[in-house]
Amino acid sequence: MNRNPKKKKSLLLKLSLILLILISGTLCYGFYQYKKGTQLGQQNVNKKTIKFNSTKIPNKTNILLLGEDARKKGDSSRTDSIMILQYNKKHEAKLVSIMRDSYVSIPGYGKHKINAAYSFGGAELLRQTIQQNFGIEIEYYAIIDFKGFEEMIDEIAPKGVTINVEKPMESHIGVSLQSGVQQLNGKELLGYARFRHDAKGDFDRVVRQQKVLEAIKSQVLTIKGIASLPKTLGVIQPYIQTNMSTMDLLKISSDYIVKGKDKDVETLRIPVNKAFTPKRYEKAGEVLELDLEKNKEALEWFLN
């Protein structure tokens, strides 16, 4: 059989050129979408540089996720949610929610609720507090305010995110929700995640916050959601404070959302059951007094 080396070489060259054009086109489109999203998100946002002494751990990435409750001008911001997202080289994700009423030692300030650490010294002091009390090293942080959360949801899910609302909710969340399966827009989904005025208070709210993150992941896994991921990152970036670069964000989003699409997110709540005591102190109010050893052991087993 006759083979023409020149024709074969020419075919390989053409295929390589087509592949290069496709890759370049995809990258250019992603960059265009990202820039378009950035332009959509540039509205009255003042970003600041945050000190964060991050620590890299082998084969895993720990990210401190904070939902910021920004008060009126002049008031201290508080963390409405404190989570640690970990993913590994196998694209497996684990999510730890630390209840904000956990009573812990804050370096330089004594014992307080853990969310006070953010008010006292921002993300860096909260990182130190988590490391000192639980022995967990954290590499990245990402702080998103309420406005950024709403913008993100409305961008990735214009028709809303599907959530089964367990009961009517309206107290102190800025929206009125009815029970049942429904599509929630950004403001409604935020209200659902923040609701805490029921029998179990913050305990049920932590469950809802984890449920919301899983629902967002499912939404992004649609073909349209994956295609709009660069634009979504562009939209929320003005509202997010982070030490992750744009490439970090894209890689982590791809690993966590796309490559790990067939894997469930494992979740843990701190404090774990039978490792805390509800107490009340005059200055701190209602708190959760932790059995630190039991919680550290549970957290280390879960993450490592």
mmCIF file of C-alpha atoms in Angstrom:
data_model
loop_
_atom_site.group_PDB
_atom_site.id
_atom_site.type_symbol
_atom_site.label_atom_id
_atom_site.label_comp_id
_atom_site.label_asym_id
_atom_site.label_seq_id
_atom_site.Cartn_x
_atom_site.Cartn_y
_atom_site.Cartn_z
ATOM 1 C CA MET A 1 0.000 0.000 0.000
ATOM 2 C CA ASN A 2 1.389 3.389 -0.980
ATOM 3 C CA ARG A 3 1.648 6.038 1.678
ATOM 4 C CA ASN A 4 2.449 9.621 0.942
ATOM 5 C CA PRO A 5 4.496 11.072 3.800
ATOM 6 C CA LYS A 6 3.867 14.592 2.538
ATOM 7 C CA LYS A 7 0.073 14.134 2.577
ATOM 8 C CA LYS A 8 0.226 12.586 6.043
ATOM 9 C CA LYS A 9 2.348 15.447 7.350
ATOM 10 C CA SER A 10 0.014 17.958 5.716
ATOM 11 C CA LEU A 11 -3.030 16.329 7.370
ATOM 12 C CA LEU A 12 -1.393 16.393 10.813
ATOM 13 C CA LEU A 13 -0.482 20.031 10.305
ATOM 14 C CA LYS A 14 -4.066 20.910 9.374
ATOM 15 C CA LEU A 15 -5.473 19.008 12.351
ATOM 16 C CA SER A 16 -3.010 20.734 14.676
ATOM 17 C CA LEU A 17 -3.948 24.110 13.233
ATOM 18 C CA ILE A 18 -7.679 23.408 13.673
ATOM 19 C CA LEU A 19 -7.085 22.296 17.275
ATOM 20 C CA LEU A 20 -5.042 25.444 17.966
ATOM 21 C CA ILE A 21 -7.813 27.635 16.527
ATOM 22 C CA LEU A 22 -10.449 25.859 18.651
ATOM 23 C CA ILE A 23 -8.391 26.227 21.840
ATOM 24 C CA SER A 24 -7.612 29.870 21.092
ATOM 25 C CA GLY A 25 -11.260 30.566 20.318
ATOM 26 C CA THR A 26 -12.375 28.934 23.573
ATOM 27 C CA LEU A 27 -9.849 30.921 25.613
ATOM 28 C CA CYS A 28 -10.760 34.173 23.872
ATOM 29 C CA TYR A 29 -14.473 33.532 24.403
ATOM 30 C CA GLY A 30 -13.869 32.730 28.079
ATOM 31 C CA PHE A 31 -11.829 35.910 28.519
ATOM 32 C CA TYR A 32 -14.503 37.940 26.709
ATOM 33 C CA GLN A 33 -17.200 36.487 28.953
ATOM 34 C CA TYR A 34 -15.103 37.164 32.039
ATOM 35 C CA LYS A 35 -14.515 40.813 31.046
ATOM 36 C CA LYS A 36 -18.198 41.208 30.219
ATOM 37 C CA GLY A 37 -19.100 39.888 33.648
ATOM 38 C CA THR A 38 -16.589 42.235 35.288
ATOM 39 C CA GLN A 39 -18.185 45.222 33.555
ATOM 40 C CA LEU A 40 -21.629 44.121 34.751
ATOM 41 C CA GLY A 41 -20.389 43.877 38.313
ATOM 42 C CA GLN A 42 -18.561 47.234 38.543
ATOM 43 C CA GLN A 43 -21.094 49.129 40.644
ATOM 44 C CA ASN A 44 -20.130 51.141 43.725
ATOM 45 C CA VAL A 45 -17.715 48.520 44.991
ATOM 46 C CA ASN A 46 -14.668 49.441 47.053
ATOM 47 C CA LYS A 47 -12.167 46.598 47.317
ATOM 48 C CA LYS A 48 -9.400 46.627 49.864
ATOM 49 C CA THR A 49 -6.181 44.731 50.363
ATOM 50 C CA ILE A 50 -6.423 42.137 53.124
ATOM 51 C CA LYS A 51 -3.465 40.675 54.989
ATOM 52 C CA PHE A 52 -3.658 36.877 55.047
ATOM 53 C CA ASN A 53 -0.780 34.611 56.109
ATOM 54 C CA SER A 54 -1.830 31.613 54.051
ATOM 55 C CA THR A 55 -0.347 28.154 54.438
ATOM 56 C CA LYS A 56 -0.175 25.581 51.629
ATOM 57 C CA ILE A 57 -0.827 21.952 52.564
ATOM 58 C CA PRO A 58 0.200 19.036 50.304
ATOM 59 C CA ASN A 59 -2.324 17.546 47.856
ATOM 60 C CA LYS A 60 -5.268 19.537 49.243
ATOM 61 C CA THR A 61 -6.606 23.075 49.158
ATOM 62 C CA ASN A 62 -8.439 24.675 52.091
ATOM 63 C CA ILE A 63 -10.496 27.799 51.379
ATOM 64 C CA LEU A 64 -12.116 29.949 54.055
ATOM 65 C CA LEU A 65 -15.550 30.984 52.730
ATOM 66 C CA LEU A 66 -17.157 33.936 54.491
ATOM 67 C CA GLY A 67 -20.548 35.531 53.961
ATOM 68 C CA GLU A 68 -20.214 39.155 55.029
ATOM 69 C CA ASP A 69 -23.074 40.919 56.745
ATOM 70 C CA ALA A 70 -22.074 44.515 55.884
ATOM 71 C CA ARG A 71 -23.835 46.935 58.199
ATOM 72 C CA LYS A 72 -24.440 50.631 57.824
ATOM 73 C CA LYS A 73 -21.439 52.854 57.283
ATOM 74 C CA GLY A 74 -19.354 53.090 60.444
ATOM 75 C CA ASP A 75 -20.443 49.720 61.845
ATOM 76 C CA SER A 76 -18.203 46.662 61.965
ATOM 77 C CA SER A 77 -18.896 43.981 59.382
ATOM 78 C CA ARG A 78 -19.773 40.550 60.676
ATOM 79 C CA THR A 79 -19.553 37.075 59.203
ATOM 80 C CA ASP A 80 -23.025 35.704 58.614
ATOM 81 C CA SER A 81 -21.513 32.347 57.655
ATOM 82 C CA ILE A 82 -18.127 30.696 58.231
ATOM 83 C CA MET A 83 -17.193 27.697 56.108
ATOM 84 C CA ILE A 84 -14.066 25.819 55.074
ATOM 85 C CA LEU A 85 -14.148 24.267 51.618
ATOM 86 C CA GLN A 86 -11.538 21.610 50.949
ATOM 87 C CA TYR A 87 -10.893 19.863 47.659
ATOM 88 C CA ASN A 88 -8.169 17.400 46.740
ATOM 89 C CA LYS A 89 -6.412 16.056 43.645
ATOM 90 C CA LYS A 90 -9.193 13.516 43.132
ATOM 91 C CA HIS A 91 -11.656 16.423 42.746
ATOM 92 C CA GLU A 92 -13.423 15.432 45.950
ATOM 93 C CA ALA A 93 -14.937 18.283 47.953
ATOM 94 C CA LYS A 94 -15.628 18.591 51.667
ATOM 95 C CA LEU A 95 -17.444 21.444 53.367
ATOM 96 C CA VAL A 96 -17.198 22.391 57.038
ATOM 97 C CA SER A 97 -19.623 24.893 58.568
ATOM 98 C CA ILE A 98 -18.496 26.513 61.811
ATOM 99 C CA MET A 99 -21.401 27.890 63.785
ATOM 100 C CA ARG A 100 -20.943 31.557 64.494
ATOM 101 C CA ASP A 101 -21.935 31.243 68.182
ATOM 102 C CA SER A 102 -19.056 28.834 68.871
ATOM 103 C CA TYR A 103 -17.301 30.196 71.977
ATOM 104 C CA VAL A 104 -13.551 30.131 71.391
ATOM 105 C CA SER A 105 -10.307 31.888 72.303
ATOM 106 C CA ILE A 106 -9.470 34.713 69.874
ATOM 107 C CA PRO A 107 -5.753 35.632 69.821
ATOM 108 C CA GLY A 108 -5.280 38.896 71.690
ATOM 109 C CA TYR A 109 -8.933 39.240 72.692
ATOM 110 C CA GLY A 110 -9.791 36.352 75.007
ATOM 111 C CA LYS A 111 -12.939 34.266 74.667
ATOM 112 C CA HIS A 112 -15.732 35.384 72.331
ATOM 113 C CA LYS A 113 -18.097 34.022 69.725
ATOM 114 C CA ILE A 114 -16.000 32.989 66.746
ATOM 115 C CA ASN A 115 -17.646 35.462 64.366
ATOM 116 C CA ALA A 116 -16.341 38.299 66.565
ATOM 117 C CA ALA A 117 -12.840 37.510 65.271
ATOM 118 C CA TYR A 118 -13.782 38.961 61.886
ATOM 119 C CA SER A 119 -15.102 42.133 63.504
ATOM 120 C CA PHE A 120 -11.901 42.507 65.550
ATOM 121 C CA GLY A 121 -9.309 41.734 62.881
ATOM 122 C CA GLY A 122 -10.829 40.583 59.616
ATOM 123 C CA ALA A 123 -10.087 37.373 57.728
ATOM 124 C CA GLU A 124 -6.522 37.092 59.042
ATOM 125 C CA LEU A 125 -7.568 37.076 62.709
ATOM 126 C CA LEU A 126 -10.306 34.587 61.911
ATOM 127 C CA ARG A 127 -7.702 32.375 60.181
ATOM 128 C CA GLN A 128 -5.512 32.567 63.294
ATOM 129 C CA THR A 129 -8.500 31.755 65.505
ATOM 130 C CA ILE A 130 -9.383 28.650 63.477
ATOM 131 C CA GLN A 131 -5.761 27.509 63.410
ATOM 132 C CA GLN A 132 -5.296 28.028 67.165
ATOM 133 C CA ASN A 133 -8.530 26.321 68.221
ATOM 134 C CA PHE A 134 -8.870 23.562 65.627
ATOM 135 C CA GLY A 135 -5.373 23.107 64.162
ATOM 136 C CA ILE A 136 -6.530 23.701 60.562
ATOM 137 C CA GLU A 137 -4.243 25.468 58.079
ATOM 138 C CA ILE A 138 -5.957 27.585 55.413
ATOM 139 C CA GLU A 139 -4.471 28.681 52.092
ATOM 140 C CA TYR A 140 -7.144 30.914 50.563
ATOM 141 C CA TYR A 141 -10.025 33.076 51.683
ATOM 142 C CA ALA A 142 -13.072 34.346 49.804
ATOM 143 C CA ILE A 143 -15.433 36.906 51.316
ATOM 144 C CA ILE A 144 -18.667 37.677 49.500
ATOM 145 C CA ASP A 145 -21.188 40.284 50.599
ATOM 146 C CA PHE A 146 -24.945 40.005 50.243
ATOM 147 C CA LYS A 147 -25.104 42.108 47.075
ATOM 148 C CA GLY A 148 -22.469 39.957 45.385
ATOM 149 C CA PHE A 149 -24.352 36.783 46.289
ATOM 150 C CA GLU A 150 -27.579 38.104 44.770
ATOM 151 C CA GLU A 151 -25.774 39.199 41.585
ATOM 152 C CA MET A 152 -24.099 35.806 41.236
ATOM 153 C CA ILE A 153 -27.344 33.851 41.571
ATOM 154 C CA ASP A 154 -29.254 36.055 39.132
ATOM 155 C CA GLU A 155 -26.436 35.657 36.589
ATOM 156 C CA ILE A 156 -26.018 31.888 36.720
ATOM 157 C CA ALA A 157 -29.736 31.186 37.190
ATOM 158 C CA PRO A 158 -31.909 33.893 35.575
ATOM 159 C CA LYS A 159 -34.992 31.741 36.234
ATOM 160 C CA GLY A 160 -33.949 31.008 39.813
ATOM 161 C CA VAL A 161 -32.402 28.122 41.745
ATOM 162 C CA THR A 162 -34.626 25.169 42.617
ATOM 163 C CA ILE A 163 -35.066 24.823 46.386
ATOM 164 C CA ASN A 164 -37.585 22.956 48.527
ATOM 165 C CA VAL A 165 -38.514 25.549 51.144
ATOM 166 C CA GLU A 166 -39.489 23.652 54.281
ATOM 167 C CA LYS A 167 -41.791 26.241 55.827
ATOM 168 C CA PRO A 168 -42.995 29.843 55.347
ATOM 169 C CA MET A 169 -40.130 32.259 56.064
ATOM 170 C CA GLU A 170 -40.076 36.043 56.327
ATOM 171 C CA SER A 171 -38.669 37.192 59.671
ATOM 172 C CA HIS A 172 -35.564 39.423 59.300
ATOM 173 C CA ILE A 173 -34.627 38.195 55.798
ATOM 174 C CA GLY A 174 -36.067 40.933 53.581
ATOM 175 C CA VAL A 175 -38.326 38.590 51.578
ATOM 176 C CA SER A 176 -41.413 36.466 52.144
ATOM 177 C CA LEU A 177 -41.125 32.777 51.197
ATOM 178 C CA GLN A 178 -43.835 30.144 51.071
ATOM 179 C CA SER A 179 -43.261 26.426 51.606
ATOM 180 C CA GLY A 180 -42.741 24.029 48.708
ATOM 181 C CA VAL A 181 -40.426 23.437 45.744
ATOM 182 C CA GLN A 182 -39.806 26.704 43.889
ATOM 183 C CA GLN A 183 -37.333 28.754 41.881
ATOM 184 C CA LEU A 184 -35.645 31.352 44.103
ATOM 185 C CA ASN A 185 -33.904 34.419 42.697
ATOM 186 C CA GLY A 186 -30.773 35.859 44.284
ATOM 187 C CA LYS A 187 -32.496 37.907 46.971
ATOM 188 C CA GLU A 188 -34.878 35.084 47.853
ATOM 189 C CA LEU A 189 -32.119 32.469 47.996
ATOM 190 C CA LEU A 190 -30.073 34.733 50.266
ATOM 191 C CA GLY A 191 -33.084 35.147 52.539
ATOM 192 C CA TYR A 192 -33.583 31.385 52.629
ATOM 193 C CA ALA A 193 -29.923 30.823 53.564
ATOM 194 C CA ARG A 194 -30.044 33.483 56.312
ATOM 195 C CA PHE A 195 -33.318 32.485 57.999
ATOM 196 C CA ARG A 196 -32.783 31.442 61.601
ATOM 197 C CA HIS A 197 -36.010 32.192 63.445
ATOM 198 C CA ASP A 198 -37.247 28.691 64.103
ATOM 199 C CA ALA A 199 -36.928 26.082 66.835
ATOM 200 C CA LYS A 200 -33.323 25.087 66.042
ATOM 201 C CA GLY A 201 -32.093 28.546 65.069
ATOM 202 C CA ASP A 202 -28.553 28.513 63.696
ATOM 203 C CA PHE A 203 -28.434 24.698 63.577
ATOM 204 C CA ASP A 204 -31.094 24.584 60.859
ATOM 205 C CA ARG A 205 -29.569 27.604 59.148
ATOM 206 C CA VAL A 206 -26.240 25.789 58.733
ATOM 207 C CA VAL A 207 -28.099 22.904 57.062
ATOM 208 C CA ARG A 208 -29.810 25.379 54.714
ATOM 209 C CA GLN A 209 -26.525 27.082 53.823
ATOM 210 C CA GLN A 210 -24.966 23.750 52.871
ATOM 211 C CA LYS A 211 -28.109 22.880 50.916
ATOM 212 C CA VAL A 212 -27.866 26.185 49.018
ATOM 213 C CA LEU A 213 -24.244 25.551 47.994
ATOM 214 C CA GLU A 214 -25.162 22.100 46.682
ATOM 215 C CA ALA A 215 -28.085 23.593 44.722
ATOM 216 C CA ILE A 216 -25.808 26.253 43.209
ATOM 217 C CA LYS A 217 -23.347 23.560 42.139
ATOM 218 C CA SER A 218 -26.159 21.619 40.448
ATOM 219 C CA GLN A 219 -27.269 24.767 38.629
ATOM 220 C CA VAL A 220 -23.767 25.507 37.329
ATOM 221 C CA LEU A 221 -23.442 21.915 36.063
ATOM 222 C CA THR A 222 -25.975 22.582 33.327
ATOM 223 C CA ILE A 223 -24.468 23.125 29.855
ATOM 224 C CA LYS A 224 -25.477 26.778 29.989
ATOM 225 C CA GLY A 225 -24.080 27.137 33.506
ATOM 226 C CA ILE A 226 -20.674 25.718 32.583
ATOM 227 C CA ALA A 227 -20.482 27.915 29.474
ATOM 228 C CA SER A 228 -21.238 31.048 31.509
ATOM 229 C CA LEU A 229 -18.785 30.242 34.316
ATOM 230 C CA PRO A 230 -16.143 32.826 33.214
ATOM 231 C CA LYS A 231 -18.845 35.491 32.972
ATOM 232 C CA THR A 232 -20.208 34.530 36.383
ATOM 233 C CA LEU A 233 -16.753 34.875 37.943
ATOM 234 C CA GLY A 234 -16.442 38.279 36.294
ATOM 235 C CA VAL A 235 -19.793 39.397 37.711
ATOM 236 C CA ILE A 236 -19.019 38.436 41.299
ATOM 237 C CA GLN A 237 -15.344 39.425 41.382
ATOM 238 C CA PRO A 238 -15.999 43.094 42.250
ATOM 239 C CA TYR A 239 -18.045 41.913 45.229
ATOM 240 C CA ILE A 240 -15.600 39.274 46.441
ATOM 241 C CA GLN A 241 -12.537 39.839 48.589
ATOM 242 C CA THR A 242 -10.010 37.061 47.983
ATOM 243 C CA ASN A 243 -6.321 36.259 47.734
ATOM 244 C CA MET A 244 -7.026 33.981 44.751
ATOM 245 C CA SER A 245 -5.952 35.180 41.322
ATOM 246 C CA THR A 246 -8.297 35.018 38.331
ATOM 247 C CA MET A 247 -6.536 31.845 37.187
ATOM 248 C CA ASP A 248 -6.870 30.376 40.697
ATOM 249 C CA LEU A 249 -10.607 31.084 40.625
ATOM 250 C CA LEU A 250 -11.060 29.498 37.209
ATOM 251 C CA LYS A 251 -9.020 26.416 38.108
ATOM 252 C CA ILE A 252 -10.682 25.897 41.479
ATOM 253 C CA SER A 253 -14.146 26.433 39.991
ATOM 254 C CA SER A 254 -13.362 23.953 37.225
ATOM 255 C CA ASP A 255 -11.979 21.352 39.648
ATOM 256 C CA TYR A 256 -14.720 21.735 42.244
ATOM 257 C CA ILE A 257 -17.766 22.244 40.024
ATOM 258 C CA VAL A 258 -17.009 20.641 36.656
ATOM 259 C CA LYS A 259 -14.494 17.838 37.247
ATOM 260 C CA GLY A 260 -16.121 16.859 40.529
ATOM 261 C CA LYS A 261 -19.654 16.975 39.128
ATOM 262 C CA ASP A 262 -20.366 13.296 39.797
ATOM 263 C CA LYS A 263 -19.173 13.438 43.391
ATOM 264 C CA ASP A 264 -21.286 14.538 46.319
ATOM 265 C CA VAL A 265 -19.958 17.194 48.662
ATOM 266 C CA GLU A 266 -19.338 15.739 52.119
ATOM 267 C CA THR A 267 -20.415 18.075 54.920
ATOM 268 C CA LEU A 268 -19.656 18.551 58.592
ATOM 269 C CA ARG A 269 -20.918 20.960 61.227
ATOM 270 C CA ILE A 270 -18.770 22.322 64.044
ATOM 271 C CA PRO A 271 -19.588 21.804 66.833
ATOM 272 C CA VAL A 272 -20.448 18.161 66.264
ATOM 273 C CA ASN A 273 -23.194 16.482 68.269
ATOM 274 C CA LYS A 274 -22.450 15.800 71.949
ATOM 275 C CA ALA A 275 -19.410 18.104 71.840
ATOM 276 C CA PHE A 276 -20.903 21.401 73.017
ATOM 277 C CA THR A 277 -23.021 22.928 75.775
ATOM 278 C CA PRO A 278 -25.394 25.891 75.287
ATOM 279 C CA LYS A 279 -24.521 28.624 77.784
ATOM 280 C CA ARG A 280 -25.165 32.280 78.393
ATOM 281 C CA TYR A 281 -22.592 34.879 79.432
ATOM 282 C CA GLU A 282 -23.345 38.464 80.356
ATOM 283 C CA LYS A 283 -21.101 40.036 77.678
ATOM 284 C CA ALA A 284 -21.331 37.406 74.954
ATOM 285 C CA GLY A 285 -24.987 36.402 75.304
ATOM 286 C CA GLU A 286 -26.076 32.944 74.111
ATOM 287 C CA VAL A 287 -23.053 30.851 73.099
ATOM 288 C CA LEU A 288 -22.018 27.280 72.341
ATOM 289 C CA GLU A 289 -19.326 26.164 74.792
ATOM 290 C CA LEU A 290 -17.198 23.685 72.851
ATOM 291 C CA ASP A 291 -15.467 20.498 73.884
ATOM 292 C CA LEU A 292 -12.427 21.474 71.827
ATOM 293 C CA GLU A 293 -10.734 18.076 71.881
ATOM 294 C CA LYS A 294 -13.799 16.243 70.556
ATOM 295 C CA ASN A 295 -14.365 18.840 67.850
ATOM 296 C CA LYS A 296 -10.697 18.917 66.798
ATOM 297 C CA GLU A 297 -10.672 15.127 66.584
ATOM 298 C CA ALA A 298 -13.849 15.076 64.454
ATOM 299 C CA LEU A 299 -12.545 17.829 62.185
ATOM 300 C CA GLU A 300 -9.133 16.201 61.709
ATOM 301 C CA TRP A 301 -10.741 12.839 60.893
ATOM 302 C CA PHE A 302 -13.149 14.472 58.424
ATOM 303 C CA LEU A 303 -10.571 16.535 56.544
ATOM 304 C CA ASN A 304 -7.532 14.243 56.720
#
